[in-house]
Coordinates of C-alpha atoms in Angstrom, one line a residue:
M1 CA 187.3 132.5 93.2
M2 CA 189.4 129.0 93.6
N3 CA 191.1 128.1 90.6
T4 CA 192.5 125.3 88.1
S5 CA 195.7 126.7 87.8
L6 CA 196.6 128.5 91.1
N7 CA 198.8 125.9 92.4
E8 CA 200.7 125.5 89.4
G9 CA 201.2 129.4 89.1
L10 CA 202.4 129.3 92.5
T11 CA 205.0 126.6 91.9
E12 CA 206.2 126.8 88.8
E13 CA 207.3 130.9 88.9
C14 CA 210.7 129.9 87.6
S15 CA 210.0 127.9 85.2
V16 CA 210.3 128.9 81.0
W17 CA 207.9 131.7 80.1
S18 CA 205.4 130.1 78.6
L19 CA 205.9 132.5 74.9
Q20 CA 210.1 132.1 75.5
A21 CA 211.6 131.8 72.0
E22 CA 213.9 129.4 70.9
D23 CA 216.8 131.7 71.7
G24 CA 215.3 133.0 75.3
D25 CA 214.2 135.9 73.7
H26 CA 211.0 137.1 76.5
Y27 CA 207.9 138.2 73.6
S28 CA 209.9 137.6 69.9
A29 CA 207.6 140.1 69.0
L30 CA 209.6 143.0 70.7
S31 CA 211.3 145.8 69.7
E32 CA 215.0 146.0 70.3
P33 CA 214.9 148.8 72.8
D34 CA 212.4 147.0 74.6
A35 CA 214.5 143.7 75.0
E36 CA 217.3 146.6 76.3
G37 CA 215.1 147.9 79.1
L38 CA 214.5 144.4 79.7
K39 CA 217.6 143.3 80.2
E40 CA 218.5 146.5 82.5
K41 CA 215.7 145.0 84.5
K42 CA 216.5 141.6 84.6
K43 CA 219.8 142.9 86.3
D44 CA 218.2 144.9 88.5
Q45 CA 216.4 142.5 89.9
G46 CA 219.4 139.8 90.6
K47 CA 219.0 136.2 91.4
N48 CA 214.9 136.5 92.2
C49 CA 214.3 133.5 89.8
S50 CA 210.8 134.7 89.2
T51 CA 212.0 137.5 87.1
L52 CA 209.2 139.4 85.4
V53 CA 209.2 140.5 82.1
Y54 CA 206.4 143.5 83.1
S55 CA 205.7 144.0 86.9
V56 CA 202.5 145.3 88.1
T57 CA 203.2 149.4 87.1
D58 CA 204.4 148.6 84.0
I59 CA 202.8 149.1 80.5
P60 CA 203.5 146.8 78.0
P61 CA 203.0 147.6 73.8
W62 CA 199.6 147.9 73.3
Y63 CA 199.2 145.1 70.9
L64 CA 200.9 142.7 73.6
C65 CA 198.1 144.1 75.6
I66 CA 195.4 143.1 74.0
L67 CA 196.7 139.5 73.0
L68 CA 197.4 138.9 76.8
G69 CA 194.3 140.5 77.6
I70 CA 192.2 138.0 75.5
Q71 CA 194.4 135.2 77.0
H72 CA 193.2 136.3 80.4
Y73 CA 189.4 136.0 79.0
L74 CA 190.6 132.7 77.9
T75 CA 191.9 131.8 81.0
A76 CA 188.6 132.4 82.8
L77 CA 186.5 131.2 80.6
G78 CA 185.2 127.9 82.1
G79 CA 184.4 129.5 85.3
L80 CA 182.3 132.0 83.5
V81 CA 180.4 129.7 80.9
A82 CA 179.8 126.8 83.8
I83 CA 178.1 129.0 86.4
P84 CA 174.8 130.0 84.2
L85 CA 174.7 126.9 82.6
I86 CA 174.8 125.3 86.4
L87 CA 171.9 127.4 88.0
S88 CA 169.4 127.2 84.0
K89 CA 168.4 124.1 85.5
E90 CA 167.1 125.2 88.5
L91 CA 165.8 128.2 87.1
C92 CA 164.0 126.0 84.5
L93 CA 165.7 127.0 81.4
Q94 CA 167.5 123.6 80.7
H95 CA 165.6 123.7 77.5
D96 CA 165.8 127.7 76.6
P97 CA 169.3 127.9 75.3
L98 CA 168.6 130.9 74.1
T99 CA 168.3 132.5 77.4
Q100 CA 170.8 130.9 78.4
G101 CA 173.5 132.3 76.2
H102 CA 171.8 135.7 77.1
L103 CA 173.1 134.9 80.9
I104 CA 176.3 133.9 79.5
S105 CA 176.2 137.4 78.0
T106 CA 175.1 138.7 80.9
I107 CA 177.7 137.5 83.0
F108 CA 180.6 138.3 80.7
F109 CA 179.7 142.0 80.8
V110 CA 179.2 142.4 84.1
S111 CA 182.4 140.8 84.4
G112 CA 184.2 143.2 82.3
I113 CA 182.6 146.4 84.6
C114 CA 184.0 145.2 87.8
T115 CA 187.5 143.7 86.4
L116 CA 187.7 147.6 85.8
L117 CA 186.5 149.2 88.9
Q118 CA 188.7 146.6 90.7
V119 CA 191.9 147.0 88.8
L120 CA 191.4 151.0 88.8
F121 CA 189.9 152.0 92.2
G122 CA 190.1 148.8 94.3
V123 CA 192.9 147.1 95.6
R124 CA 195.0 148.1 92.0
L125 CA 196.5 144.7 91.4
P126 CA 196.2 142.6 88.2
I127 CA 193.3 140.2 88.9
L128 CA 190.1 139.5 87.3
Q129 CA 186.7 139.6 88.2
G130 CA 183.8 136.8 87.4
G131 CA 181.3 134.7 88.9
T132 CA 182.1 132.4 92.2
F133 CA 181.2 129.2 93.1
A134 CA 180.9 130.5 96.7
F135 CA 177.5 131.6 95.4
L136 CA 176.3 128.5 93.4
T137 CA 175.6 126.5 96.4
P138 CA 173.1 128.7 98.5
S139 CA 171.6 130.2 95.5
L140 CA 170.6 126.3 94.5
A141 CA 169.9 125.6 97.8
M142 CA 167.6 128.5 97.7
L143 CA 166.0 127.5 94.4
S144 CA 165.4 124.4 96.0
L145 CA 162.5 125.6 98.2
P146 CA 159.2 124.0 97.8
N147 CA 157.9 126.7 96.1
W148 CA 160.7 127.4 94.0
R149 CA 160.5 124.2 92.7
C150 CA 160.3 124.2 89.0
P151 CA 156.9 123.0 87.6
A152 CA 156.9 119.6 85.9
W153 CA 155.6 120.8 82.6
T154 CA 159.1 122.6 82.4
Q155 CA 161.4 119.9 82.4
N156 CA 159.6 118.0 79.2
A157 CA 161.1 120.1 75.9
S158 CA 157.8 119.2 73.9
Q159 CA 155.9 121.2 76.7
V160 CA 158.1 124.2 76.8
N161 CA 157.4 127.4 74.5
A162 CA 160.4 129.5 75.2
T163 CA 158.3 132.8 74.1
S164 CA 155.4 132.3 76.0
P165 CA 154.5 134.8 79.0
E166 CA 153.8 132.1 81.4
F167 CA 157.1 130.2 80.8
I168 CA 158.9 133.8 80.9
E169 CA 157.5 134.5 84.5
V170 CA 158.4 131.0 85.8
W171 CA 161.9 131.5 85.4
Q172 CA 162.3 135.5 85.5
S173 CA 160.3 135.3 88.9
R174 CA 163.2 132.4 89.9
M175 CA 165.7 135.2 88.7
R176 CA 164.1 138.1 90.7
E177 CA 164.7 136.3 93.7
L178 CA 168.2 135.7 93.2
Q179 CA 168.8 139.1 92.1
G180 CA 167.4 140.6 95.8
A181 CA 168.8 138.0 97.5
I182 CA 172.5 138.9 96.2
M183 CA 172.4 142.6 96.1
V184 CA 171.1 142.6 99.2
A185 CA 173.9 140.3 100.8
S186 CA 176.7 142.6 99.0
C187 CA 175.6 145.7 101.1
F188 CA 177.0 143.4 103.7
Q189 CA 180.0 143.1 101.6
I190 CA 180.5 146.7 100.9
F191 CA 180.1 147.5 104.6
V192 CA 182.5 144.8 105.4
G193 CA 185.2 146.3 102.8
F194 CA 184.6 150.3 103.4
S195 CA 184.6 149.9 107.1
G196 CA 187.6 148.0 107.6
L197 CA 185.9 145.7 109.5
I198 CA 187.6 142.5 107.1
G199 CA 191.2 142.9 109.2
F200 CA 189.2 142.0 112.7
L201 CA 187.3 139.0 110.9
M202 CA 190.4 137.8 109.3
R203 CA 192.2 137.4 113.1
F204 CA 189.5 134.7 113.8
I205 CA 189.5 132.9 110.3
G206 CA 192.2 130.3 109.6
P207 CA 193.2 127.6 107.5
L208 CA 191.0 125.4 109.5
T209 CA 187.7 127.0 108.9
I210 CA 188.7 128.0 105.3
A211 CA 190.1 124.3 104.3
P212 CA 186.4 122.6 104.8
T213 CA 184.3 126.1 103.4
I214 CA 185.9 125.8 100.3
T215 CA 185.8 122.2 99.8
L216 CA 182.5 122.4 100.6
V217 CA 181.9 124.9 98.1
A218 CA 182.3 121.8 95.2
L219 CA 181.6 118.6 97.1
P220 CA 178.0 118.7 97.3
L221 CA 177.5 119.5 93.7
F222 CA 178.8 115.9 92.4
N223 CA 175.4 115.2 92.0
S224 CA 174.9 117.8 89.2
A225 CA 178.2 116.9 87.8
G226 CA 177.7 113.4 87.6
D227 CA 173.9 113.4 86.0
E228 CA 175.5 115.7 83.4
A229 CA 178.8 113.8 82.6
G230 CA 176.2 110.8 83.0
S231 CA 174.1 112.2 79.5
H232 CA 177.3 110.1 77.9
W233 CA 180.5 108.8 80.0
G234 CA 182.1 108.4 76.5
I235 CA 182.1 112.0 75.6
S236 CA 182.8 113.2 79.1
A237 CA 185.2 110.9 79.6
M238 CA 187.0 112.1 76.0
A239 CA 186.7 115.8 77.4
I240 CA 188.3 114.7 80.7
F241 CA 191.0 112.9 78.7
F242 CA 192.1 115.6 77.2
I243 CA 191.9 118.4 79.3
V244 CA 194.5 115.8 81.4
L245 CA 196.7 115.5 78.5
F246 CA 197.2 119.5 77.5
S247 CA 197.1 120.9 81.5
Q248 CA 199.0 117.8 83.1
Y249 CA 201.6 115.8 80.5
L250 CA 201.9 118.2 77.6
K251 CA 202.3 121.4 79.5
N252 CA 205.9 121.7 79.0
V253 CA 206.0 120.4 75.7
P254 CA 206.6 123.9 73.2
V255 CA 204.7 124.3 70.0
P256 CA 206.4 125.8 67.0
L257 CA 204.5 128.4 65.9
P258 CA 205.5 131.1 62.7
S259 CA 205.9 134.9 64.3
Y260 CA 207.1 137.8 62.5
Q261 CA 210.0 140.1 64.2
G262 CA 211.4 143.3 62.4
S263 CA 215.1 141.7 62.9
R264 CA 214.5 138.5 62.6
K265 CA 211.4 138.4 59.7
C266 CA 209.6 135.7 60.2
H267 CA 210.8 132.9 62.2
F268 CA 209.3 130.1 64.5
S269 CA 208.7 130.9 68.2
K270 CA 207.7 128.2 70.8
V271 CA 204.5 128.7 72.4
Y272 CA 203.3 126.5 75.2
L273 CA 199.7 126.0 74.1
F274 CA 199.2 123.3 75.8
Q275 CA 199.6 124.8 79.3
I276 CA 198.1 128.3 78.5
F277 CA 194.9 126.9 77.2
P278 CA 194.2 123.0 78.4
V279 CA 190.2 123.7 79.0
L280 CA 189.6 125.5 76.0
L281 CA 191.4 122.9 73.7
G282 CA 189.9 120.0 75.5
L283 CA 186.4 121.4 74.7
A284 CA 187.2 121.9 71.3
I285 CA 188.6 119.1 70.2
T286 CA 185.7 117.7 71.5
W287 CA 183.4 119.4 70.7
L288 CA 184.4 118.4 66.7
I289 CA 184.2 115.3 67.6
C290 CA 180.5 115.7 69.1
F291 CA 179.7 117.7 66.1
A292 CA 181.6 114.3 63.4
L293 CA 179.3 111.6 65.2
T294 CA 176.5 113.8 65.3
V295 CA 176.9 114.3 61.1
T296 CA 177.7 110.7 60.5
N297 CA 174.0 109.5 62.8
T298 CA 175.9 107.7 65.5
F299 CA 174.6 109.4 68.1
P300 CA 170.7 108.6 68.5
S301 CA 167.9 110.9 67.0
D302 CA 165.5 109.5 69.2
A303 CA 165.4 111.9 72.5
A304 CA 164.4 109.0 74.7
V305 CA 167.7 107.1 73.4
Y306 CA 170.8 107.0 76.1
G307 CA 173.4 109.4 74.3
Y308 CA 170.6 111.3 72.4
L309 CA 171.9 114.5 74.8
A310 CA 175.5 114.4 73.3
R311 CA 174.2 115.6 69.7
T312 CA 175.7 118.8 68.4
D313 CA 172.3 119.9 66.5
I314 CA 169.7 119.6 69.5
K315 CA 170.5 123.6 70.4
G316 CA 171.3 124.4 66.9
D317 CA 168.7 126.6 66.3
V318 CA 169.7 129.1 69.1
L319 CA 172.9 130.4 67.0
S320 CA 169.8 131.8 64.1
Q321 CA 167.4 133.1 66.9
A322 CA 170.6 134.9 68.6
P323 CA 171.0 138.5 68.1
W324 CA 174.2 139.7 67.0
F325 CA 174.4 142.5 69.0
R326 CA 172.8 142.6 72.9
F327 CA 173.6 145.1 75.4
P328 CA 172.7 143.9 79.0
Y329 CA 171.2 146.5 81.0
P330 CA 169.9 146.6 84.8
G331 CA 166.6 145.4 85.6
Q332 CA 166.4 143.5 82.5
W333 CA 164.7 140.7 83.9
G334 CA 162.5 142.9 85.9
V335 CA 162.3 144.6 89.6
P336 CA 164.3 142.1 91.7
T337 CA 162.7 141.1 94.9
I338 CA 163.6 140.1 98.5
S339 CA 163.4 137.1 100.6
L340 CA 165.1 137.0 104.2
A341 CA 165.6 133.3 103.4
G342 CA 167.4 133.8 100.6
I343 CA 169.8 136.9 101.7
F344 CA 171.2 134.6 104.5
G345 CA 172.1 132.1 102.5
I346 CA 174.1 134.6 99.9
I347 CA 176.0 136.1 102.8
A348 CA 177.4 132.1 103.7
G349 CA 178.4 132.9 100.3
V350 CA 179.8 136.1 100.8
I351 CA 182.1 135.5 103.6
S352 CA 183.5 132.5 101.8
S353 CA 184.1 134.8 98.7
M354 CA 185.6 138.0 101.0
V355 CA 188.3 135.0 103.0
E356 CA 189.1 133.7 99.0
S357 CA 189.9 137.1 97.9
V358 CA 192.0 138.3 100.7
G359 CA 194.2 135.0 100.0
D360 CA 194.4 136.0 96.5
Y361 CA 195.3 139.3 96.8
Y362 CA 198.4 138.4 98.5
A363 CA 199.0 135.3 95.9
C364 CA 198.7 138.1 93.1
A365 CA 200.9 140.7 94.7
R366 CA 203.7 138.1 94.7
L367 CA 203.2 137.3 91.6
S368 CA 203.3 140.6 90.2
G369 CA 206.0 141.9 91.4
A370 CA 203.9 144.3 93.7
P371 CA 204.7 144.6 97.5
P372 CA 201.9 143.1 99.9
P373 CA 199.1 145.0 100.0
P374 CA 198.6 147.0 102.8
K375 CA 195.4 147.1 105.1
H376 CA 193.8 149.9 103.5
A377 CA 193.9 148.2 99.7
I378 CA 192.7 144.9 100.8
N379 CA 189.8 147.3 102.0
R380 CA 189.1 148.8 99.1
G381 CA 189.5 145.6 97.3
I382 CA 186.8 144.1 99.3
G383 CA 184.9 146.8 99.2
V384 CA 184.7 147.2 95.6
E385 CA 184.2 143.4 95.4
G386 CA 180.8 143.9 97.2
I387 CA 179.9 147.0 94.3
G388 CA 180.8 144.0 91.8
C389 CA 178.0 141.8 93.3
L390 CA 175.7 145.0 93.7
L391 CA 175.8 145.4 90.0
A392 CA 175.8 141.8 89.1
G393 CA 172.4 141.5 91.1
A394 CA 171.4 144.5 89.5
W395 CA 172.2 143.3 85.8
G396 CA 170.9 139.5 86.6
T397 CA 173.8 137.3 86.2
G398 CA 172.4 134.8 89.1
N399 CA 175.5 135.4 90.4
G400 CA 178.1 137.4 92.4
T401 CA 181.7 138.4 91.3
T402 CA 184.8 137.4 93.4
S403 CA 188.6 137.5 92.4
Y404 CA 189.4 134.8 89.8
S405 CA 192.4 132.6 91.4
E406 CA 192.9 131.2 87.3
N407 CA 194.2 134.4 86.4
V408 CA 196.4 134.7 89.3
G409 CA 197.7 131.1 88.4
A410 CA 197.9 132.6 84.5
L411 CA 200.5 135.5 86.3
G412 CA 202.9 132.4 87.5
I413 CA 202.7 131.1 84.2
T414 CA 203.0 134.3 81.6
R415 CA 205.2 136.4 84.4
V416 CA 203.6 139.5 83.0
G417 CA 201.9 141.2 85.9
S418 CA 201.4 144.3 84.4
R419 CA 197.7 145.8 85.0
I420 CA 197.6 147.2 82.4
V421 CA 196.8 143.6 80.5
I422 CA 194.0 142.9 83.1
V423 CA 192.4 146.4 82.2
A424 CA 192.5 144.9 78.6
G425 CA 191.0 141.8 79.3
G426 CA 188.2 143.7 81.3
C427 CA 187.1 145.7 78.0
V428 CA 187.8 142.3 76.3
L429 CA 184.9 140.9 78.3
L430 CA 182.9 143.8 77.6
V431 CA 182.9 143.9 74.1
I432 CA 182.4 140.5 74.3
G433 CA 179.1 140.3 76.2
M434 CA 177.6 142.7 74.0
F435 CA 177.8 140.1 71.0
G436 CA 175.1 137.7 71.6
K437 CA 176.0 135.1 68.9
I438 CA 179.2 134.4 71.7
G439 CA 177.0 133.6 74.1
A440 CA 175.1 131.9 72.3
V441 CA 177.5 129.4 70.8
F442 CA 178.9 129.0 74.8
A443 CA 174.8 127.7 75.4
S444 CA 175.0 125.5 72.8
I445 CA 177.8 123.2 74.1
P446 CA 176.5 119.2 74.4
T447 CA 175.4 118.3 78.0
P448 CA 178.2 115.5 78.6
L449 CA 180.6 117.7 77.2
I450 CA 179.6 120.1 80.2
G451 CA 179.8 117.4 82.5
G452 CA 183.1 116.5 81.8
L453 CA 184.4 120.0 82.4
L454 CA 182.7 120.3 86.1
L455 CA 184.6 116.8 87.0
V456 CA 187.3 118.6 86.8
M457 CA 186.7 121.9 87.9
F458 CA 184.9 120.7 90.4
G459 CA 187.8 118.4 91.4
I460 CA 190.4 121.2 91.2
I461 CA 188.1 123.5 93.6
T462 CA 188.1 120.5 95.9
A463 CA 191.9 120.2 96.3
V464 CA 192.4 123.9 96.4
G465 CA 190.4 124.0 99.9
V466 CA 192.1 121.0 101.2
S467 CA 195.7 122.6 99.9
N468 CA 194.6 125.3 102.9
L469 CA 195.8 122.7 105.4
Q470 CA 199.4 122.7 104.0
Y471 CA 200.0 125.4 106.9
V472 CA 198.2 123.2 109.9
D473 CA 200.2 121.0 111.8
M474 CA 197.9 117.9 110.7
N475 CA 200.1 115.2 113.0
S476 CA 197.6 117.0 115.8
S477 CA 194.8 115.1 117.0
R478 CA 192.6 118.7 117.5
N479 CA 192.9 119.6 114.1
L480 CA 192.1 116.3 112.3
F481 CA 189.5 116.3 114.8
I482 CA 188.6 119.9 113.4
F483 CA 188.5 119.5 109.8
G484 CA 186.9 115.9 109.4
F485 CA 184.0 116.3 111.6
S486 CA 183.3 119.8 109.4
I487 CA 183.3 118.2 106.6
Y488 CA 181.6 115.3 107.5
A489 CA 178.6 117.2 109.1
G490 CA 178.6 119.8 106.4
L491 CA 177.9 116.4 104.2
A492 CA 175.4 114.8 106.2
I493 CA 173.3 117.3 108.0
P494 CA 172.3 118.9 104.4
N495 CA 171.5 115.7 103.5
W496 CA 169.5 114.8 106.7
V497 CA 167.9 118.3 106.7
N498 CA 166.4 118.2 102.5
K499 CA 164.6 114.7 103.3
N500 CA 163.2 115.6 106.9
S501 CA 162.4 119.5 106.2
Q502 CA 159.4 119.4 107.8
V503 CA 160.5 118.3 111.2
L504 CA 162.0 121.8 111.4
E505 CA 159.4 123.8 110.4
T506 CA 158.5 126.3 113.3
G507 CA 155.0 127.6 112.0
I508 CA 156.7 130.7 110.5
L509 CA 157.3 130.6 107.1
Q510 CA 160.2 133.0 106.7
L511 CA 162.2 131.8 109.7
D512 CA 161.4 128.3 108.2
Q513 CA 162.5 129.3 104.8
V514 CA 165.9 130.6 106.7
I515 CA 166.5 127.7 108.6
Q516 CA 166.3 125.5 105.8
V517 CA 168.7 127.4 103.4
L518 CA 171.1 127.9 105.9
L519 CA 171.2 124.1 107.1
T520 CA 171.3 122.6 103.5
T521 CA 174.1 124.8 102.4
G522 CA 176.7 122.5 103.1
M523 CA 179.3 125.6 103.1
F524 CA 178.0 126.9 106.0
V525 CA 177.4 123.8 107.9
G526 CA 181.0 123.0 107.5
G527 CA 182.3 126.4 107.7
F528 CA 180.2 127.5 110.8
L529 CA 181.4 124.2 113.0
A530 CA 185.2 124.8 112.0
F531 CA 184.9 128.4 112.7
I532 CA 183.3 127.8 116.6
L533 CA 185.7 124.6 117.1
D534 CA 188.6 126.4 115.9
N535 CA 188.4 129.2 118.2
T536 CA 187.1 127.4 121.2
I537 CA 189.1 124.2 121.4
P538 CA 192.6 124.8 123.0
G539 CA 195.9 124.8 120.5
S540 CA 198.8 127.2 119.6
Q541 CA 199.1 130.0 117.2
E542 CA 201.4 127.6 115.4
E543 CA 199.4 124.0 115.4
R544 CA 196.2 126.1 113.9
G545 CA 198.6 127.7 111.2
L546 CA 197.8 131.2 112.0
L547 CA 201.8 131.9 112.3
A548 CA 202.5 130.4 108.6
W549 CA 199.3 131.6 107.1
K550 CA 199.8 135.1 108.1
E551 CA 203.6 135.3 107.2
T552 CA 203.3 137.2 104.2
C553 CA 201.3 139.7 105.7
Q554 CA 204.3 141.1 107.9
E555 CA 207.0 141.6 105.3
E556 CA 208.4 145.1 105.5
C557 CA 207.7 147.4 102.4
D558 CA 209.2 150.4 101.1
E559 CA 206.4 153.3 101.6
T560 CA 207.4 154.8 98.3
R561 CA 206.5 152.0 96.7
V562 CA 203.2 150.6 98.4
L563 CA 202.2 154.5 97.3
E564 CA 203.0 154.0 94.0
V565 CA 201.5 150.4 93.3
Y566 CA 198.4 151.3 95.7
S567 CA 197.3 154.5 95.2
L568 CA 194.1 155.9 93.8
P569 CA 195.1 156.8 90.1
F570 CA 193.7 160.1 87.9
G571 CA 195.6 162.5 90.8
I572 CA 193.0 160.9 93.6
G573 CA 195.7 159.3 95.8
T574 CA 197.8 162.6 95.9
K575 CA 195.1 165.3 96.2
F576 CA 192.5 163.6 98.1
C577 CA 193.8 161.2 100.0
T578 CA 196.8 163.7 101.6
S579 CA 194.3 165.7 104.0
S580 CA 195.1 164.5 108.3
W581 CA 191.3 163.4 108.4
V582 CA 190.9 161.6 105.2
Q583 CA 194.0 159.1 106.4
Y584 CA 192.1 158.1 108.9
L585 CA 189.4 156.0 106.8
P586 CA 190.0 153.2 106.6
T587 CA 190.3 152.9 102.2
C588 CA 193.2 155.3 102.5
P589 CA 196.4 154.7 102.9
Q590 CA 198.1 156.1 107.1
R591 CA 201.1 158.0 106.0
L592 CA 204.1 157.8 108.6
S593 CA 204.6 161.1 110.4
G594 CA 207.9 162.9 110.5
S595 CA 209.6 161.4 113.5
K596 CA 208.4 158.2 112.6
R597 CA 209.6 158.2 108.8
K598 CA 213.3 158.9 110.8
E599 CA 213.2 156.4 113.2
E600 CA 212.3 153.6 110.5
P601 CA 215.4 153.4 108.6
K602 CA 217.5 152.8 111.6
S603 CA 215.1 149.7 112.9
L604 CA 215.3 148.8 109.3
K605 CA 219.1 148.7 109.4
Q606 CA 219.2 147.4 113.1
E607 CA 217.0 144.4 111.6
N608 CA 219.6 143.9 109.1
S609 CA 222.1 144.0 110.8
F610 CA 220.6 141.0 113.4
K611 CA 219.7 139.0 110.5
I612 CA 223.0 139.1 108.7
S613 CA 225.0 138.1 112.0
S614 CA 222.2 135.5 112.8
E615 CA 222.9 134.1 109.4
R616 CA 226.8 134.2 110.3
E617 CA 226.4 132.9 114.0
P618 CA 225.5 128.9 112.8
E619 CA 228.9 129.0 111.3
I620 CA 230.2 128.8 114.6
D621 CA 227.3 126.7 116.1
I622 CA 226.1 129.7 118.1
D623 CA 222.5 129.3 117.7
T624 CA 220.9 133.0 118.6
R625 CA 217.0 132.9 117.2
I626 CA 214.8 134.6 120.2

């Protein structure tokens, strides 16, 4: 998923580790033997400024795995909670916080399952799985069709009885429609991943296609974020202020906290709390202020008066009504239904999600001390993400799953790249998803506070999309035209279609729905135009940014290290992927033959000698570059 902290994590690899103690020891809770082992590891890694405390294959102490796993859960919390809350309005659930809590618990639970599948059997990197905003835009477009618009009476809180069969059927029918579209579209992702087709598609998808696609995930949602924040601009501005204060101004300010270590007993260690939990701290402080203003009746008690939605007691009953334990299960909202329009719309989101995930894999490998992922690992990763979307559709989250860029950025901050930590994070998500009270707590967040969070998150997502242009020559009029036209068309065309849908009617209901969903999804319109223009307008590989984009994919790696990191666990990689015929499968490594293995060291030595000589040549002003 696009991410609030990916860029920060990438640029701060050499910064002080977020939990570093005053005396320079990493993790004040480590024992002396562990510390000696870490020192030896650092010596081996030499001058690399991004020295890891634990690399991808290391196993930290169990208590450290649990603590860091909880941290990864908290890092992904904002996106996981925001998606069900945004969908709830189009699902006619804005006046049913109890069901909103059930949706939040379900997305926690499914994200835990998908994280375990991805780390153990997918790409095998320390990368968390969670809901994706790429599915949100086509989902909202599908639910805006005339036959799925919410009845007027569901917008009035006084007329909504959350336990009535009529109301339950209203929102569950829409959820089942989303489930069916997500499950069918996920089959496309499974096929692309396990067939190895993702490698073929990436030849034609470059930064100029990805930039407008990701940017248009968030830009069309400005209306939704503005409406939420506009319910009380003062509270929204306060939430934004605290999030920006913690994440930007105070991120390098350590907070001394008491800690205990066997050799040093009780002492104070510096912890970079503001850098790790800016969103959580900002929400908590603003929420407490809202509670104080509600208790003192500063906020109006009349629902018709501006500012009423900032009260914390509007959804107060949801905590008492929510069960302590609730086990989400497949088909809990009924049997999914399928429509052609929804499938094509979600497929557009699937393609965007796949492209983003491939980029996350390379970033995650670099930050966790792993070699760049080989093709078979990427194929498995995309295929397992498709399985995750299939499970999300079956469980009824109203969304799919994708790799969470937020947690990739967290690797650069904490410098702990162990995948066991992410396994612990997945288990935390699983357990929390079964506690109904926790989902109910997040469902009771005041509306303007959610609006402030969305303004920050959508702004970051837009910026992450634009940041892909760093690989492209933006002095080229070709590239300026492609990006500018794609963005503008991705905003203008959906806006026109929403207002003039009758002009595009063909008389065939299913075809009309497909056309309307696709043309009202700005991400699809802008991404499709950028894809066509970038691959048809003449331009060099360097001008299009493809050379810089694929640079990390061409790094030479030790085959033994690649197999150690990316082979399947529990003996599957050694027992079932060694046969000659199995090696031709896109999800299994293709081992080099004996003759090629002998030739490879020679070629590497020649390449290294060439690099050394080319580095020395500039000293005598001779240009040896080819």
